[in-house]
Amino acid sequence: MVATRYKTAFKLYPYEKVAAQDAAPVRHPVVIVGGGPIGLALALDLGQKGTPALVLDDHDGAGLGSKAICFAKRTLDIANRLGASQPMVDKGVVWNVGKVFHDDHKVFDFNLQPEDGHRNPAFINLQQPYFEKYLVDAIHTAQAAGAPVELRGRNCVTAMEQHGSYSTLTVETPDGPYQLEADYLIACDGARSPLREMMGLSFDGRVFEDNFLIADVHMKADFPTERWFWFEPPFKNSGQSALLHKQPDDIWRIDFQLGWDIDREKEMDPDRIRARVDAMLSSQAGEVPEYELEWTSIYTFQCRRMEKFRHGNVIFAGDSAHQVSPFGARGANSGVQDADNLAWKLDLVLKGLADDSLLDTYATEREHAADENILNSSRATDFMTPKSELSKTFRNAVLELANKHAFARPLVNSGRLSVPCDYTGFALFGADTLLGGPDISKPGMPCPDAPHGDGFILDHLGGGFILLALGCEAQNVSAHGVGAQALNIMAPSDALKARYLGNTAQAVYLIRPDQHVVARWNNFVADDVTAALATAIGKG
Amino acid sequence: MSMLILTPNLPDPDGFYEELIRAHEGLTKEQSDAFNARLILTLANHIGDREVLRQAFEAAK
Ligand SMILES: Cc1cc2nc3c(=O)[nH]c(=O)nc-3n(C[C@H](O)[C@H](O)[C@H](O)COP(=O)(O)OP(=O)(O)OC[C@H]3O[C@@H](n4cnc5c(N)ncnc54)[C@H](O)[C@@H]3O)c2cc1C
C-alpha cells in the first residue's frame, strides 16, 4: 500500500499500472524521486533536451496547503526557458509596495518599482500547487512533442541500494512493490528526504526556536495588493511579528510569529486562530471583514544543508539538500536553480559529451548557493527574532531610526528576496576580459534580461551554449563535440547596451545553457572562445 | 585603506564628554541603552567604512 501523507490540491499524475511492474527491473538513465517543484522542473528540462527522465512520487499531485507563495524573477525566467512561465505570471499576483510597521505605527513603506525592459516582474505571489500544476502542464505539452519524460504517481520509494555505477530502488504502488534501476538517482524528495535517511546521511544546521502560525484566509476585502509586515504588532496575541500578503483567488497569507514555548494543539484551535485574525484585520479595516479560514498550520523553521549534494550516482536537489526559513522566499526559488544547474550537466554526461566529473561542479556551485541562501535567511530570522536583550535593543533602535531617517531603512530586515547566485571564481568560468563591462553580466552571473526585437534577450539564451556578439560578429564554435551557437546582434537595444556593454562599444559573451555567463571578451577570437567552452564543460 | 583615528581628535574633550552624559539625563537604564544603540547606528552610518568600523570594534574591546 502507499500511504497518503497529505491531501492534494490537484491530481496531476494519477496512478497507472505500467508493464515494468511485472517484469525484471528496468534500467533508467535518470530517476527523479519526488514530483515537487524541483523534481518537475528538472524532469521538464531534461525531457526537452531529449534525455529520458522518470519521476516517481508517492502522491498523485500537488500537496494542498500553505507552502511557497513568493516566486522570484529568476525562477520565472527559468520557467520561461522551459515554456511554463506564462500561466504563472497570468495567474500570479504582482506586487510592488511593502509597508513595515512597528507596534501601532508605520516605520516606512517601499516601492520596488521594477526596472523596465524585463519580461518578468521581480516576483509574483502564487500558491505552490499552481506552480507545480503549470510545470506538469508544460511536461504534458513536451511529452506530446516527444519529450521522453514519464511521471509515475503513487509510486513510493521504500528502499534503495547503491551499487558502483547504478542504484536499485524498491517502489511501493497500489498494485504492490516492484524494482527498478537508475544510472543517476536524483533525490528531490523534500526536506524529510527518505533517500537521505536510507543512505544514513546527516542534515545539519540551525533550528530557530520559534513557531509560526500560518493562516491562508479567503476574503473579498479591498486591502491594497501590498506586503504588510509588523514587528511587535499591536493587535492582541499576535506574537513577535506578523505578515499579511495577497495571493490569487482572493486568498491572503497571514503569518503570526508565536514564539517557542507554545501549546501547538491549543494554538491550532480554529476559534483561537480566528480571534487572532479578527484582531489583525479589524486593526486595519476598522471592523472584521467576512472571511473563511482556508488552511492553517504551525511551522518551526530551520536553516541547514547536507555537507555534500553528491554521493556517487545519487544527487540531492531542492529541500532534500538544503532547507531555509521562508523569510526571503529562498526554498523553492533556490531549488529551481538547482534543477537549472543540474539539467544541462546531466544531459551532457548522459550523451557522452562530458565526463561524469562535470556533475561534481553541480554540487560545488549549488552548495555555495545554499550557503548564501542560508546566510541571508538566518540574518533575516535573527533580525525578526532577536536572540538576546541586546540584539533586541539594536533591532528596535533600527526600527525607530528608520521611521525618521532614510539611512536606517536598509538595515530593516523582514526577509531579503531571493536573488540568483553569482558563481564568480568557480572552475567552469573564464576570465572577465571586457574592460568597462557591467558587473551585472560579468562571468558567473545569470544573464540580465533586456528587450530584443519583438521580445526579450533571455528568449534567445539557454538551452545550449550561446555565443552572444553585440556590435560585432562571432561564429559558431565547438569543443569536444559541444557546440556554441553564435547570436550576432549588430544594433543592440539601449537596455542591451547598458546591461551588457557598459562603457564599451562591442562584446562577445559565452553563455551556459542555464543562462549564466561563462566568459566575455572585447571581440571574437575563436581559440579563446573554444578554450572557454572546453573549460565550461569540465574539459579545460 | 582608511585607518581608525586613535589619537586625540575631538576639540574640547571636556565639553564633548559633558554633552554626552547630558544626553542621557533623565533616561531610565532601558532608555539609555536604546539611545546608545541609536547613537552607534547613526555614527556607524556616518563613518560608512566597514574597515574602519571593524577596527573600532577591535579598539573598543
Ligand atoms: C510556510 C512555508 C512557506 C514557504 N514559502 C516559500 C516561498 O514563498 N517561496 C519559496 O521559494 N519557497 C517557499 N517555501 C519552501 C518551498 O515550499 C520548498 O522549498 C519547496 O516545496 C521544495 O521543493 P522540493 O521539490 O525540493 O520538495 P517538496 O515540495 O517537498 O517535494 C517533495 C516530493 O517528494 C515526494 N516524496 C517524498 N518521499 C517520497 C518517496 N519515498 N517516494 C516518492 N516520492 C516521495 C513528496 O510527496 C513530494 O511530492 C515555503 C515553505 C513553507 C513551509
XYZ file of C-alpha atoms and ligand atoms in Angstrom:
654
model
C 0.000 0.000 0.000
C 1.030 3.600 -0.465
C 0.160 5.795 2.496
C -1.360 9.220 1.876
C 0.592 11.702 3.978
C -1.208 14.794 2.772
C -4.191 15.919 0.702
C -3.585 17.076 -2.827
C -4.818 20.317 -4.369
C -4.679 18.946 -7.899
C -4.439 15.399 -9.124
C -1.675 15.754 -11.686
C -0.214 12.309 -12.293
C -2.770 9.663 -11.283
C -1.516 6.156 -10.691
C -1.440 3.924 -13.707
C -0.007 0.479 -13.681
C 2.929 0.065 -16.078
C 4.214 -3.178 -17.612
C 7.585 -2.735 -15.893
C 5.917 -3.547 -12.572
C 5.565 -7.180 -13.643
C 8.916 -7.500 -15.383
C 12.557 -7.747 -14.388
C 13.996 -4.438 -13.105
C 14.376 -1.932 -15.940
C 17.414 0.382 -16.001
C 16.750 4.118 -16.465
C 19.384 6.769 -17.152
C 17.750 9.237 -14.723
C 15.256 8.522 -11.982
C 13.986 11.529 -10.049
C 12.386 10.766 -6.699
C 9.839 13.454 -5.824
C 7.462 15.384 -8.054
C 7.590 18.656 -6.149
C 8.612 21.863 -7.920
C 12.249 20.802 -8.131
C 11.774 17.278 -9.477
C 9.267 18.548 -12.024
C 11.488 21.398 -13.238
C 14.406 19.004 -13.637
C 12.349 16.397 -15.499
C 10.958 19.020 -17.869
C 14.397 20.441 -18.591
C 15.933 17.011 -19.245
C 12.995 15.893 -21.361
C 13.200 18.993 -23.536
C 16.845 18.206 -24.151
C 15.879 14.679 -25.200
C 17.307 12.928 -22.142
C 14.859 10.457 -20.602
C 13.673 11.245 -17.077
C 11.403 9.153 -14.894
C 9.736 10.869 -11.925
C 8.403 8.830 -9.011
C 6.138 10.477 -6.458
C 4.305 8.834 -3.599
C 1.248 11.064 -4.160
C -0.589 11.868 -7.347
C -0.416 15.628 -7.435
C 0.477 18.881 -5.746
C 0.063 18.949 -1.974
C -2.700 21.146 -0.652
C -1.847 23.766 1.888
C 0.279 26.693 2.818
C 3.734 26.403 1.351
C 5.546 28.653 -1.083
C 3.729 31.721 -2.345
C 6.525 34.020 -3.469
C 8.238 33.162 -6.754
C 11.151 35.316 -7.812
C 12.109 36.663 -11.195
C 14.945 34.196 -11.730
C 12.523 31.307 -11.203
C 10.138 32.847 -13.719
C 12.997 33.332 -16.190
C 13.897 29.658 -15.815
C 10.246 28.679 -16.189
C 10.123 30.851 -19.295
C 13.064 28.965 -20.766
C 11.079 25.790 -20.038
C 7.915 27.211 -21.624
C 5.967 27.213 -18.366
C 6.047 30.818 -17.138
C 3.137 32.480 -18.925
C 0.311 30.888 -16.911
C 2.291 31.558 -13.726
C 2.577 35.263 -14.452
C -1.025 35.442 -15.687
C -2.371 33.800 -12.552
C 0.077 35.289 -10.058
C -0.360 38.495 -8.097
C 2.270 41.109 -8.873
C 3.023 43.496 -6.044
C 5.463 46.352 -5.575
C 4.552 48.198 -2.407
C 5.569 46.952 1.004
C 4.815 48.547 4.346
C 6.727 47.919 7.531
C 5.037 48.577 10.857
C 6.387 48.565 14.373
C 3.745 48.316 17.061
C 0.966 50.734 16.074
C 2.839 52.955 13.666
C 4.225 52.650 10.200
C 8.018 52.672 10.065
C 8.228 53.211 6.325
C 6.993 51.890 3.049
C 8.896 50.945 -0.038
C 8.096 50.628 -3.679
C 10.028 48.013 -5.570
C 9.445 49.764 -8.869
C 10.570 47.194 -11.342
C 13.275 48.237 -13.772
C 11.913 48.478 -17.304
C 12.847 46.054 -20.007
C 12.418 42.682 -18.339
C 9.934 40.038 -19.406
C 9.189 39.017 -15.833
C 8.354 41.028 -12.698
C 10.659 40.966 -9.655
C 8.366 38.339 -8.190
C 4.811 37.113 -8.072
C 2.669 35.601 -5.382
C 1.239 32.281 -6.466
C 0.207 29.254 -4.436
C 2.737 26.455 -4.817
C 0.144 23.939 -6.123
C -0.438 26.196 -9.137
C 3.293 26.428 -9.740
C 3.511 22.642 -9.774
C 0.417 22.299 -11.937
C 1.812 24.633 -14.605
C 5.048 22.655 -14.657
C 3.092 19.442 -15.158
C 1.036 21.110 -17.917
C 4.320 22.015 -19.634
C 5.539 18.441 -19.183
C 2.384 17.173 -20.879
C 2.964 19.580 -23.759
C 6.580 18.422 -24.022
C 5.517 14.762 -23.889
C 3.083 15.364 -26.737
C 6.032 16.747 -28.722
C 8.026 13.613 -27.978
C 9.990 14.550 -24.850
C 10.940 11.336 -23.017
C 9.521 12.252 -19.599
C 7.435 9.898 -17.518
C 5.589 10.711 -14.285
C 4.504 7.851 -12.051
C 2.137 8.836 -9.255
C 1.593 6.805 -6.108
C 4.998 5.262 -6.592
C 6.659 5.400 -3.196
C 10.361 4.595 -2.936
C 10.762 2.404 0.132
C 14.292 1.094 -0.270
C 17.423 1.842 -2.250
C 20.698 0.129 -2.742
C 23.679 1.893 -4.236
C 25.960 -0.169 -6.445
C 29.096 1.053 -8.165
C 27.580 2.638 -11.237
C 23.865 2.436 -10.560
C 21.230 2.208 -7.824
C 18.367 -0.193 -7.322
C 15.086 1.138 -5.995
C 12.183 -0.686 -4.445
C 8.954 1.088 -5.243
C 5.638 0.512 -3.492
C 2.463 1.000 -5.542
C -1.270 0.322 -5.097
C -0.584 -2.926 -7.010
C 2.320 -3.935 -4.814
C 6.059 -3.373 -4.987
C 8.433 -3.543 -7.934
C 12.073 -2.735 -8.527
C 13.888 -0.551 -10.978
C 17.430 0.653 -11.574
C 18.872 4.104 -12.134
C 22.195 5.177 -13.598
C 21.667 8.519 -11.883
C 19.292 8.864 -8.995
C 18.178 12.392 -8.188
C 16.701 12.893 -4.745
C 14.106 15.666 -4.955
C 12.128 14.107 -2.140
C 11.826 17.143 0.105
C 13.161 18.286 3.465
C 12.475 14.978 5.168
C 14.165 13.132 2.285
C 13.615 9.403 2.770
C 16.556 8.755 0.398
C 18.864 10.804 2.608
C 17.640 8.776 5.575
C 18.092 5.463 3.765
C 21.668 6.443 2.982
C 22.279 7.496 6.568
C 23.423 10.985 5.597
C 23.202 13.889 8.003
C 21.412 17.198 7.555
C 22.945 19.682 9.958
C 22.214 23.272 10.763
C 20.279 25.560 12.997
C 16.771 25.194 14.296
C 15.178 28.543 15.054
C 13.373 28.246 18.323
C 10.181 29.747 17.123
C 6.773 28.698 15.878
C 4.937 30.384 13.069
C 1.204 30.116 12.693
C 0.309 30.371 9.030
C -3.252 31.012 8.022
C -4.462 31.265 4.457
C -7.665 33.236 4.569
C -10.287 33.675 1.869
C -11.829 37.137 1.890
C -13.120 39.690 -0.538
C -11.635 42.672 1.261
C -10.275 45.573 -0.685
C -6.999 45.792 1.154
C -4.399 47.011 -1.295
C -2.146 44.491 -3.022
C 0.803 45.198 -0.741
C 3.012 43.311 1.640
C 2.367 44.404 5.213
C 4.823 43.358 7.858
C 4.637 44.134 11.573
C 7.378 43.961 14.147
C 5.795 43.608 17.609
C 2.268 44.023 16.249
C -0.216 45.924 18.379
C -3.137 43.557 17.856
C -3.870 41.117 20.582
C -1.911 37.873 20.923
C -0.185 38.251 17.635
C 3.305 37.338 18.765
C 6.616 38.871 17.744
C 5.814 39.651 14.146
C 3.003 39.332 11.652
C 2.626 39.378 7.887
C -0.251 39.971 5.507
C 0.232 39.181 1.841
C -2.123 38.671 -1.082
C -2.363 35.570 -3.257
C -4.568 34.779 -6.263
C -8.206 33.661 -5.799
C -8.886 36.238 -3.015
C -6.619 34.334 -0.650
C -4.470 36.190 1.860
C -1.474 34.713 3.613
C -1.282 35.678 7.283
C 1.692 34.734 9.463
C 1.983 35.117 13.209
C 5.264 34.530 14.974
C 4.184 32.797 18.159
C 7.439 32.130 19.980
C 8.904 28.878 21.222
C 7.000 27.756 24.305
C 3.554 27.234 22.912
C 0.919 24.569 23.092
C 0.628 23.649 19.429
C -2.658 21.880 19.767
C -4.246 24.803 21.568
C -2.896 27.273 19.043
C -4.406 25.276 16.177
C -7.897 25.646 17.662
C -9.862 27.421 14.901
C -11.586 29.744 17.396
C -8.266 30.859 18.735
C -6.895 31.384 15.236
C -9.990 33.353 14.270
C -9.586 35.590 17.325
C -6.055 36.435 16.170
C -7.067 37.010 12.583
C -10.048 39.128 13.706
C -7.747 41.332 15.767
C -5.336 41.800 12.876
C -7.921 42.501 10.198
C -10.043 44.798 12.330
C -6.990 46.829 13.289
C -6.659 47.637 9.580
C -10.241 47.649 8.329
C -11.885 49.077 11.469
C -14.154 46.060 11.569
C -13.798 42.364 10.961
C -14.400 41.661 7.270
C -16.099 38.451 6.266
C -13.541 35.715 5.711
C -13.032 31.965 5.847
C -10.003 30.060 7.042
C -8.736 28.095 4.052
C -5.738 26.447 5.588
C -3.846 26.757 8.842
C -0.668 25.205 10.049
C 2.155 25.763 12.544
C 5.753 25.601 11.359
C 9.140 25.578 13.023
C 11.876 26.661 10.683
C 15.434 25.615 10.239
C 18.417 26.540 8.163
C 20.562 23.566 7.267
C 22.141 21.728 4.398
C 23.787 18.458 3.528
C 27.533 18.637 3.624
C 27.740 17.214 0.091
C 24.993 17.326 -2.517
C 26.528 14.477 -4.499
C 27.123 10.962 -3.242
C 28.359 8.900 -6.146
C 25.494 8.450 -8.558
C 22.964 9.862 -6.115
C 22.467 13.607 -6.316
C 20.376 15.735 -3.982
C 18.461 18.822 -5.144
C 15.937 21.182 -3.565
C 14.758 20.844 0.032
C 16.324 17.407 0.396
C 19.732 19.075 0.076
C 19.095 22.361 1.845
C 16.412 23.992 3.907
C 15.973 27.644 4.799
C 13.494 29.628 6.843
C 10.962 31.113 4.438
C 11.826 34.770 5.021
C 13.153 35.783 1.680
C 11.391 33.022 -0.208
C 14.515 31.062 -0.934
C 13.244 27.483 -0.699
C 11.564 26.687 -3.976
C 13.317 29.577 -5.690
C 16.768 28.212 -4.920
C 15.684 24.637 -5.613
C 14.570 25.574 -9.117
C 18.064 26.982 -9.640
C 19.458 23.612 -8.528
C 17.426 21.957 -11.275
C 18.535 24.625 -13.757
C 22.174 23.942 -12.875
C 21.921 20.163 -12.896
C 19.838 19.536 -16.022
C 22.332 20.571 -18.695
C 25.243 18.912 -16.951
C 23.399 15.628 -16.563
C 22.290 15.878 -20.174
C 25.871 16.327 -21.456
C 27.179 13.487 -19.275
C 24.442 11.096 -20.397
C 25.054 11.991 -24.031
C 28.720 11.164 -23.520
C 29.778 14.751 -24.252
C 31.132 15.490 -20.782
C 32.796 13.427 -18.081
C 30.945 12.339 -15.014
C 33.098 14.757 -13.005
C 31.116 17.652 -14.509
C 28.417 16.675 -12.022
C 30.795 17.495 -9.162
C 30.503 21.118 -10.231
C 26.748 20.942 -9.702
C 27.497 20.133 -6.089
C 30.167 22.798 -5.547
C 28.194 25.545 -7.260
C 24.931 24.775 -5.518
C 26.485 24.153 -2.115
C 27.871 27.658 -2.401
C 24.423 28.950 -3.354
C 22.874 27.149 -0.392
C 25.365 28.807 1.949
C 24.420 32.189 0.549
C 20.712 31.468 0.989
C 21.187 30.129 4.490
C 23.221 33.197 5.419
C 20.515 35.542 4.160
C 17.664 33.615 5.751
C 19.497 33.330 9.073
C 20.189 37.054 9.137
C 16.526 37.841 8.487
C 15.427 35.432 11.168
C 17.864 36.930 13.667
C 16.537 40.414 12.963
C 12.941 39.280 13.320
C 13.597 37.189 16.414
C 16.422 38.861 18.338
C 18.273 36.215 20.293
C 19.361 38.432 23.213
C 18.209 41.529 25.020
C 20.995 43.499 23.432
C 20.174 42.371 19.927
C 16.579 43.368 20.550
C 17.729 46.812 21.686
C 19.602 47.256 18.411
C 16.729 45.837 16.382
C 14.294 48.304 17.882
C 16.825 51.107 17.518
C 16.942 50.344 13.791
C 13.135 50.436 13.583
C 12.912 53.716 15.480
C 15.591 55.350 13.359
C 14.062 54.002 10.133
C 10.892 55.861 10.980
C 12.765 59.182 10.963
C 15.842 58.695 8.806
C 16.334 57.045 5.447
C 19.773 55.728 6.364
C 18.373 53.092 8.728
C 15.828 51.642 6.288
C 18.234 49.300 4.513
C 19.016 47.778 7.908
C 15.396 46.702 8.422
C 15.292 43.025 7.528
C 11.962 41.275 7.213
C 13.386 38.900 4.610
C 15.599 39.613 1.625
C 14.047 38.394 -1.534
C 15.716 35.542 -3.327
C 18.210 36.668 -5.939
C 20.147 34.314 -8.181
C 23.526 33.072 -7.195
C 26.740 34.502 -8.604
C 29.252 31.766 -9.495
C 32.234 34.108 -9.929
C 35.504 32.306 -9.461
C 34.233 28.742 -9.831
C 36.167 26.311 -12.007
C 33.910 26.314 -15.076
C 34.087 30.072 -15.567
C 36.565 32.059 -17.575
C 38.172 35.422 -17.277
C 36.468 38.771 -17.480
C 38.465 40.470 -20.164
C 35.825 43.035 -21.061
C 37.229 46.214 -19.565
C 34.422 48.540 -18.556
C 31.807 45.782 -18.842
C 28.902 45.986 -16.389
C 29.130 43.981 -13.154
C 25.619 42.561 -13.547
C 26.752 40.495 -16.529
C 30.276 39.522 -15.507
C 31.307 35.850 -15.706
C 29.422 33.805 -13.119
C 26.299 35.965 -13.207
C 22.972 34.945 -14.723
C 22.316 36.954 -17.883
C 20.196 40.017 -17.234
C 17.089 40.337 -19.371
C 16.633 43.171 -21.868
C 14.314 43.928 -24.759
C 15.418 42.482 -28.057
C 13.462 42.565 -31.299
C 9.803 41.882 -30.524
C 10.660 40.059 -27.321
C 13.480 39.725 -24.832
C 17.080 38.593 -24.967
C 16.558 35.741 -22.495
C 14.186 34.138 -25.008
C 17.277 33.513 -27.157
C 19.733 32.386 -24.494
C 19.988 28.988 -22.936
C 19.021 25.525 -23.981
C 22.527 25.010 -25.365
C 25.654 27.174 -25.217
C 25.225 30.545 -26.914
C 27.851 32.929 -28.160
C 26.286 36.354 -27.941
C 28.049 39.003 -30.010
C 26.953 42.597 -29.543
C 28.086 45.217 -32.036
C 30.390 42.701 -33.699
C 30.285 39.272 -35.278
C 31.095 35.848 -33.875
C 30.989 32.419 -35.487
C 29.774 29.102 -34.155
C 32.474 27.239 -32.265
C 32.704 23.776 -30.825
C 34.857 21.978 -28.279
C 34.933 18.220 -27.736
C 31.725 17.838 -29.712
C 29.783 20.508 -27.792
C 28.774 23.477 -29.891
C 28.135 27.106 -29.072
C 25.717 28.818 -31.416
C 26.564 32.389 -32.409
C 23.899 35.049 -31.952
C 25.056 38.246 -33.619
C 23.284 41.463 -32.756
C 24.768 44.343 -34.698
C 22.417 47.020 -33.366
C 21.611 46.203 -29.727
C 18.771 47.976 -27.897
C 19.717 50.641 -25.347
C 18.936 48.305 -22.467
C 21.094 45.583 -24.005
C 23.932 48.092 -24.320
C 23.518 49.238 -20.723
C 23.357 45.718 -19.311
C 25.989 44.022 -21.492
C 28.296 46.677 -22.913
C 28.612 49.356 -20.243
C 31.369 51.661 -21.439
C 32.447 49.514 -24.362
C 31.297 49.518 -27.970
C 31.179 45.783 -28.526
C 31.434 42.488 -26.691
C 31.297 38.723 -27.073
C 29.681 36.603 -24.362
C 29.821 32.837 -23.940
C 26.638 31.784 -22.136
C 25.848 28.449 -20.499
C 22.627 26.517 -21.082
C 21.446 27.776 -17.667
C 21.961 31.380 -18.848
C 24.998 32.056 -16.662
C 27.861 33.962 -18.291
C 30.965 31.776 -18.756
C 33.368 34.421 -20.059
C 33.305 37.642 -22.049
C 35.667 39.398 -24.380
C 36.100 42.551 -26.332
C 35.993 40.754 -29.660
C 35.677 37.327 -31.167
C 38.823 35.186 -31.079
C 37.871 31.606 -31.953
C 40.677 29.993 -29.945
C 39.816 31.899 -26.783
C 36.150 31.045 -27.056
C 36.864 27.380 -27.774
C 39.129 27.186 -24.732
C 36.469 28.782 -22.524
C 33.862 26.393 -23.884
C 36.095 23.416 -23.068
C 36.538 24.786 -19.536
C 32.786 25.260 -19.194
C 32.153 21.555 -19.816
C 34.917 20.483 -17.459
C 37.450 19.694 -20.198
C 39.596 22.766 -19.861
C 42.951 51.751 3.381
C 41.377 54.158 5.844
C 42.586 53.879 9.404
C 40.595 54.413 12.536
C 41.830 57.511 14.324
C 43.127 56.509 17.733
C 44.934 59.719 18.608
C 43.131 62.710 20.170
C 40.782 64.129 17.553
C 37.943 65.812 19.499
C 38.056 69.548 20.058
C 37.103 70.494 23.599
C 37.111 66.967 25.054
C 35.629 68.040 28.401
C 32.786 69.813 26.660
C 32.031 66.766 24.484
C 32.053 64.455 27.476
C 29.633 66.670 29.357
C 27.283 66.767 26.364
C 27.365 63.002 26.013
C 26.437 62.458 29.666
C 23.797 65.168 29.493
C 22.179 63.446 26.537
C 21.384 60.571 28.889
C 19.977 62.720 31.664
C 16.573 61.692 32.903
C 16.637 58.437 30.943
C 15.998 55.081 32.544
C 18.598 52.370 32.014
C 16.470 50.908 29.230
C 16.026 54.273 27.524
C 19.752 54.918 27.806
C 20.553 51.567 26.224
C 18.152 52.334 23.396
C 19.683 55.778 22.962
C 23.170 54.306 22.840
C 22.089 51.810 20.209
C 20.587 54.541 18.046
C 23.701 56.623 18.527
C 26.022 53.810 17.459
C 23.935 53.113 14.360
C 23.825 56.778 13.426
C 27.568 57.214 13.847
C 28.299 53.965 12.008
C 26.308 55.191 9.038
C 28.199 58.468 9.102
C 31.538 56.663 9.099
C 30.289 54.419 6.322
C 33.556 52.479 6.051
C 33.285 48.832 7.081
C 37.018 48.503 7.582
C 37.170 51.496 9.930
C 34.163 50.153 11.802
C 35.848 46.770 12.148
C 38.904 48.488 13.607
C 36.612 50.334 16.008
C 35.035 47.053 17.180
C 38.563 45.873 17.960
C 39.638 49.081 19.639
C 36.556 49.101 21.870
C 37.130 45.578 23.175
C 5.144 28.000 5.147
C 6.098 27.892 4.024
C 6.246 28.966 3.154
C 7.147 28.895 2.097
N 7.246 29.965 1.261
C 8.096 29.900 0.223
C 8.130 30.956 -0.720
O 7.383 31.950 -0.618
N 8.994 30.851 -1.766
C 9.795 29.747 -1.929
O 10.564 29.717 -2.895
N 9.750 28.716 -1.074
C 8.916 28.759 -0.004
N 8.827 27.695 0.829
C 9.665 26.496 0.588
C 9.100 25.570 -0.505
O 7.812 25.141 -0.181
C 10.036 24.374 -0.662
O 11.353 24.841 -0.791
C 9.703 23.507 -1.885
O 8.498 22.834 -1.739
C 10.809 22.474 -2.122
O 10.505 21.702 -3.254
P 11.063 20.240 -3.446
O 10.599 19.814 -4.785
O 12.512 20.214 -3.128
O 10.392 19.378 -2.287
P 8.845 19.095 -1.970
O 7.989 20.174 -2.467
O 8.797 18.755 -0.535
O 8.511 17.798 -2.828
C 8.998 16.520 -2.471
C 8.132 15.481 -3.139
O 8.705 14.200 -2.914
C 7.683 13.297 -2.608
N 8.260 12.173 -1.849
C 8.744 12.204 -0.596
N 9.152 10.977 -0.228
C 8.956 10.144 -1.294
C 9.195 8.760 -1.537
N 9.722 7.969 -0.598
N 8.870 8.253 -2.737
C 8.339 9.032 -3.703
N 8.093 10.348 -3.520
C 8.397 10.913 -2.333
C 6.694 14.133 -1.821
O 5.392 13.578 -1.790
C 6.718 15.431 -2.593
O 5.795 15.457 -3.647
C 7.921 27.726 1.912
C 7.775 26.641 2.760
C 6.876 26.717 3.804
C 6.728 25.538 4.703
